[in-house]
Tab-separated table of C-alpha atoms and ligand atoms in Angstrom:
chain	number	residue	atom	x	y	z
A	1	UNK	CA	-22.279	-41.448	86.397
A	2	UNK	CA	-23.511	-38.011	86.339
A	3	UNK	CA	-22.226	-35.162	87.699
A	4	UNK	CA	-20.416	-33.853	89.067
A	5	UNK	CA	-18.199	-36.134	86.795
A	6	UNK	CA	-15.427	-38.560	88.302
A	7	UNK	CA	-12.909	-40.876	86.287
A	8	UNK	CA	-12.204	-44.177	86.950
A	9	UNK	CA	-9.331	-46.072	88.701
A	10	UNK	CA	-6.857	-47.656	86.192
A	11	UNK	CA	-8.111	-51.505	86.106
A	12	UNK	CA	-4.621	-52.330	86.434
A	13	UNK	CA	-1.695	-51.270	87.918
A	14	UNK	CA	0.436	-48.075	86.216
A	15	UNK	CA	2.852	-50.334	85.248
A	16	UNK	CA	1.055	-53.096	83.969
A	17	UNK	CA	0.996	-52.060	80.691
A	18	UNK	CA	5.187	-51.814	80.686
A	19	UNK	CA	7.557	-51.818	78.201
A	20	UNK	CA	4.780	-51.185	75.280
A	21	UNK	CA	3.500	-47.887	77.493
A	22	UNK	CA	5.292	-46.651	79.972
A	23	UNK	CA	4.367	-46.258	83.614
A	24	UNK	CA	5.345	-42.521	83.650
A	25	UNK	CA	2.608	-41.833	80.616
A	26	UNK	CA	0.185	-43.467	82.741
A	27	UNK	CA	0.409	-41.437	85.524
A	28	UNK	CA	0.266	-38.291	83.530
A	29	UNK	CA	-2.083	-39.083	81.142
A	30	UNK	CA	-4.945	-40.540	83.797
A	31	UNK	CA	-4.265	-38.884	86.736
A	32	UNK	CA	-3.759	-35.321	84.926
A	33	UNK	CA	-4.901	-35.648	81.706
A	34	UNK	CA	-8.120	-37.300	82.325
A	35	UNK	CA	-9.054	-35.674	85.155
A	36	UNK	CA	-8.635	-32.695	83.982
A	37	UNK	CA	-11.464	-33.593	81.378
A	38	UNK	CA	-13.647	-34.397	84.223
A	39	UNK	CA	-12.740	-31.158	85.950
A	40	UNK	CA	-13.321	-29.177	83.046
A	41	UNK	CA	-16.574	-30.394	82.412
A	42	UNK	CA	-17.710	-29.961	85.875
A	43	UNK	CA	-17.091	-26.639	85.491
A	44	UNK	CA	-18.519	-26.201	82.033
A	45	UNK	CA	-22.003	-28.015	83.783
A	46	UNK	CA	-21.697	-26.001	87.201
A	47	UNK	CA	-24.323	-23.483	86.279
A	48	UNK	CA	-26.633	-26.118	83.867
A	49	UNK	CA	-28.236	-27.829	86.895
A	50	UNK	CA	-30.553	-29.617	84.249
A	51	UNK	CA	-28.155	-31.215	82.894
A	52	UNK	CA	-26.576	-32.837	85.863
A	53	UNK	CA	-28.669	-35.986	85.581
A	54	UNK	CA	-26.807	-36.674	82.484
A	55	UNK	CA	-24.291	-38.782	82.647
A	56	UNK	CA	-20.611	-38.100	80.023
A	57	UNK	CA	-22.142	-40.867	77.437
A	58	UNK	CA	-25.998	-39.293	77.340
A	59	UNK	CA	-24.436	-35.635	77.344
A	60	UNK	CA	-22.126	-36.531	73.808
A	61	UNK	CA	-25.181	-38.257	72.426
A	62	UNK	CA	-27.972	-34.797	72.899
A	63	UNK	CA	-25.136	-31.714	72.544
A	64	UNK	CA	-28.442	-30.312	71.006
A	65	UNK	CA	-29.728	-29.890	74.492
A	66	UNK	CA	-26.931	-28.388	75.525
A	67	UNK	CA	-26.987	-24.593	75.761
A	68	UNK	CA	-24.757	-23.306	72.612
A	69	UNK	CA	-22.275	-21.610	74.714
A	70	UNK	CA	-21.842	-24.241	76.681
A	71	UNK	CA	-21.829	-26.782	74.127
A	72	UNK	CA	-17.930	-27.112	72.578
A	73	UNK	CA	-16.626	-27.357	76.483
A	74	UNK	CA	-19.098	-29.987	77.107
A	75	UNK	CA	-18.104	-31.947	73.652
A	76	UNK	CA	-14.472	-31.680	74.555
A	77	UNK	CA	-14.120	-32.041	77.677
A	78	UNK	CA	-17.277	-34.360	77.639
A	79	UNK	CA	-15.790	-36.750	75.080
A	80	UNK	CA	-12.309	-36.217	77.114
A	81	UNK	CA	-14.174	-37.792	80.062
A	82	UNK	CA	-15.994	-40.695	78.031
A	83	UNK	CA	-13.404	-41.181	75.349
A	84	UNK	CA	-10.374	-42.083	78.275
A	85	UNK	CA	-12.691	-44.141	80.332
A	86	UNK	CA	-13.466	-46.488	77.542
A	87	UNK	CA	-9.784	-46.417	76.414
A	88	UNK	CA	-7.952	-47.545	79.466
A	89	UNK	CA	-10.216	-50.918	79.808
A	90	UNK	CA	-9.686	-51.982	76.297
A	91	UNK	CA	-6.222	-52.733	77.264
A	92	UNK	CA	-4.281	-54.798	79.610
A	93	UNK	CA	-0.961	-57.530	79.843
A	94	UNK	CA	-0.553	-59.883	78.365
A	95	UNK	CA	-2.486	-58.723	75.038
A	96	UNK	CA	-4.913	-61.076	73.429
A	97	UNK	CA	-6.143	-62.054	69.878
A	98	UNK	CA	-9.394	-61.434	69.016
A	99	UNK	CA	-11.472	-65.406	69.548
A	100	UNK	CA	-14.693	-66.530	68.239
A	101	UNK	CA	-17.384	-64.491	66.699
A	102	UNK	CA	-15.500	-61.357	67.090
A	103	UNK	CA	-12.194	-62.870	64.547
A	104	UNK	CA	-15.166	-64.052	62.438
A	105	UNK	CA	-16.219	-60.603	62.179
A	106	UNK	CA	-13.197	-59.074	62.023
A	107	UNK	CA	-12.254	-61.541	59.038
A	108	UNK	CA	-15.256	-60.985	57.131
A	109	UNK	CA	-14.969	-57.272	57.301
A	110	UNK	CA	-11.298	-56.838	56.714
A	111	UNK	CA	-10.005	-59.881	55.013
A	112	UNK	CA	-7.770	-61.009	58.061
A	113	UNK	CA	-6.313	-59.967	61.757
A	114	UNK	CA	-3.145	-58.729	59.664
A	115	UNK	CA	-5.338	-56.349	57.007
A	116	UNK	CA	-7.831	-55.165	59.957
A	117	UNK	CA	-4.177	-53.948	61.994
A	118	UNK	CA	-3.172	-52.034	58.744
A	119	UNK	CA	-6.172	-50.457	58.197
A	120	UNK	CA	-6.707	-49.605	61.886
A	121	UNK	CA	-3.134	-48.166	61.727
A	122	UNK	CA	-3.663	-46.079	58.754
A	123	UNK	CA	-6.237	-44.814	60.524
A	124	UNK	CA	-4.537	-44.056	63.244
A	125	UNK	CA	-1.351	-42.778	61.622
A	126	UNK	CA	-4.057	-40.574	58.739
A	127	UNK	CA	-5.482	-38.444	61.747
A	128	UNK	CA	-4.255	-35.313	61.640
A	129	UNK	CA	-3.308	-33.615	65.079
A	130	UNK	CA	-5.142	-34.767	68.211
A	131	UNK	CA	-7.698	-37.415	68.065
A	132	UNK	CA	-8.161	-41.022	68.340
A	133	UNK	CA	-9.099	-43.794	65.832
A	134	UNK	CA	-11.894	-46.575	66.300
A	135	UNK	CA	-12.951	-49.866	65.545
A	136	UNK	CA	-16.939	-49.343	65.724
A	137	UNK	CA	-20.138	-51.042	65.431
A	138	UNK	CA	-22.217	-48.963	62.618
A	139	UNK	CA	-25.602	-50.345	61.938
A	140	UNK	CA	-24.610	-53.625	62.533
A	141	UNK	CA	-21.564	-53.601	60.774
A	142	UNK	CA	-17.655	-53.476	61.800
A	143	UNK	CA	-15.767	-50.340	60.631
A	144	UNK	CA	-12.676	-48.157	61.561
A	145	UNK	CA	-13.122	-44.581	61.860
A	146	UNK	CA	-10.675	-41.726	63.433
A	147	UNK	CA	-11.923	-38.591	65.204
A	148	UNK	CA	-10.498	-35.187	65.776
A	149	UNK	CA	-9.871	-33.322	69.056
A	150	UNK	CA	-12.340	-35.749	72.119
A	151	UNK	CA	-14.946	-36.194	69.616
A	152	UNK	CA	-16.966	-39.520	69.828
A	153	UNK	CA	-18.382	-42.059	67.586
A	154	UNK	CA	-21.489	-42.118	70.104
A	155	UNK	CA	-22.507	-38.215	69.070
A	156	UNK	CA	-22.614	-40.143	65.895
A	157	UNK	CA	-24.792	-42.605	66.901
A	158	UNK	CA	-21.747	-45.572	66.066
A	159	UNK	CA	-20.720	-47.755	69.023
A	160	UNK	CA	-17.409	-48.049	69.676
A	161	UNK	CA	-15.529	-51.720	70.697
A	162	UNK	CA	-11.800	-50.643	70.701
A	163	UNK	CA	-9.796	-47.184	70.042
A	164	UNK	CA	-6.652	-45.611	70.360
A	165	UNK	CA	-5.911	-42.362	71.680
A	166	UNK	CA	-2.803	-41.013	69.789
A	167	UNK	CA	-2.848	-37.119	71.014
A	168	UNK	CA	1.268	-36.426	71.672
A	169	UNK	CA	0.349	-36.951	75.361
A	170	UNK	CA	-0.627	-40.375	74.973
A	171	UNK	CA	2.819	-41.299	73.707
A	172	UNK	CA	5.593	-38.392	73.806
A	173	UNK	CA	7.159	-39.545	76.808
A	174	UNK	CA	8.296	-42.929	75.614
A	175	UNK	CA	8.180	-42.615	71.558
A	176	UNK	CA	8.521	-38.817	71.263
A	177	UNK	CA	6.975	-37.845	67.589
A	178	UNK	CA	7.165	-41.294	66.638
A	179	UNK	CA	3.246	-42.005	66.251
A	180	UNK	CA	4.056	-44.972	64.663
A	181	UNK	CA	6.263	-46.979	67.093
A	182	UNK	CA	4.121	-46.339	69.594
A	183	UNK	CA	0.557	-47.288	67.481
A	184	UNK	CA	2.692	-50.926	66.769
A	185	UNK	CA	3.185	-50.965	70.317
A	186	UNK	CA	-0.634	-50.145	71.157
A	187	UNK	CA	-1.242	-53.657	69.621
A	188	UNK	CA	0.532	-55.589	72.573
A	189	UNK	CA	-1.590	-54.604	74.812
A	190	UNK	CA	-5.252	-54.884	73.157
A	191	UNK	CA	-7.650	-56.497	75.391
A	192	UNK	CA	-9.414	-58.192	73.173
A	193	UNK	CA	-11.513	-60.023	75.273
A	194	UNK	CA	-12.729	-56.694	76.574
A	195	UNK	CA	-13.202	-55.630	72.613
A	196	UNK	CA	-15.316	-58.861	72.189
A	197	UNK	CA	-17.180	-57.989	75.213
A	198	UNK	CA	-18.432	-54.569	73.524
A	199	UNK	CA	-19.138	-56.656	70.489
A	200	UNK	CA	-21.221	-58.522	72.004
A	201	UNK	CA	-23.360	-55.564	74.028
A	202	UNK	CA	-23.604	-53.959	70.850
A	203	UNK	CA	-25.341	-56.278	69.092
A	204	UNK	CA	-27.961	-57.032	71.456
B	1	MN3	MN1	-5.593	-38.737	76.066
């Protein structure tokens, strides 16, 4: 999708995701937050008609070719676009466990479901501000990054398979400044099967 740049439906229903995130944060955070991103970025792209065959993803992965002035709206509000729509699939109701190849993976790199969740969380918890934290492919290998602000792993060349977005909006409504209630909520409703799906794309 290029632009000008549109988010996705929810693949479930505002609710769905109830009592571990609330239907009132859904609203907000996808129909305002999100598109706003998408707004934003139309704007920032309105008078860069050569970039408009770019879609979000190819835009975060060549900010070189973006014109300097132009470039921090289109990495924030670029990322904002790309970062949400890849966030709201990797969850759902009832949450999974990560199966097969992927808890194979997962064991290998971390030790265990239980160490990979602590480490995830610490990075999640460790990022200071706005941002997100990530469970990425990097050459080939599993590994948890965070990120500041909507920056992406894919401006990094890493291919994300599961993240969390813990800006305040994400969870203020429900958990207030508790990050951490909310992040040991976030686990409920992991999609894994969505997660393994990525996995399995990425190393093609
Ligand atoms: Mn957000």
């Amino acid at each position: 999708m290029a632009y000008p740049h549109t988010i996705p439906d929810l693949p479930y229903a505002y609710d769905a995701l109830e009592p571990y995130i609330d239907t009132a944060t859904m609203h907000e955070h996808h129909d305002k937050h999100h598109q706003a991103y998408a707004n934003n970025l139309n704007k920032a792209l309105e008078a860069l008609p050569a970039l408009h065959k770019l879609s979000a993803e190819q835009l975060l992965k060549n900010l070189d070719k973006v014109p300097k002035a132009s470039r921090t709206a289109v990495r924030n509000h670029g990322g904002g676009v790309w970062n949400h729509s890849f966030f709201w699939p990797v969850m759902g109701k009832p949450g999974t466990r990560p199966e097969g190849e992927l808890k194979a993976a997962l064991d290998k790199a971390f030790g265990s479901y239980d160490k990979f969740k602590e480490e995830f969380t610490k990075a999640a918890m460790g990022r200071f501000g706005s941002g997100w934290a990530w469970l990425v492919l990097d050459k080939g290998k599993l590994a948890i990054m965070s990120t500041a602000n909507q920056d992406s792993p894919i401006t990094e060349g890493k291919t994300p398979l599961l993240c969390i977005d813990v800006w305040e909006h994400a969870y203020y409504l429900k958990y207030q400044s508790k990050r951490a209630a909310y992040v040991e909520a976030f686990f409920n409703v992991i999609d894994w099967k969505k997660v393994a799906e990525h996995y399995a794309a990425a190393k093609k």
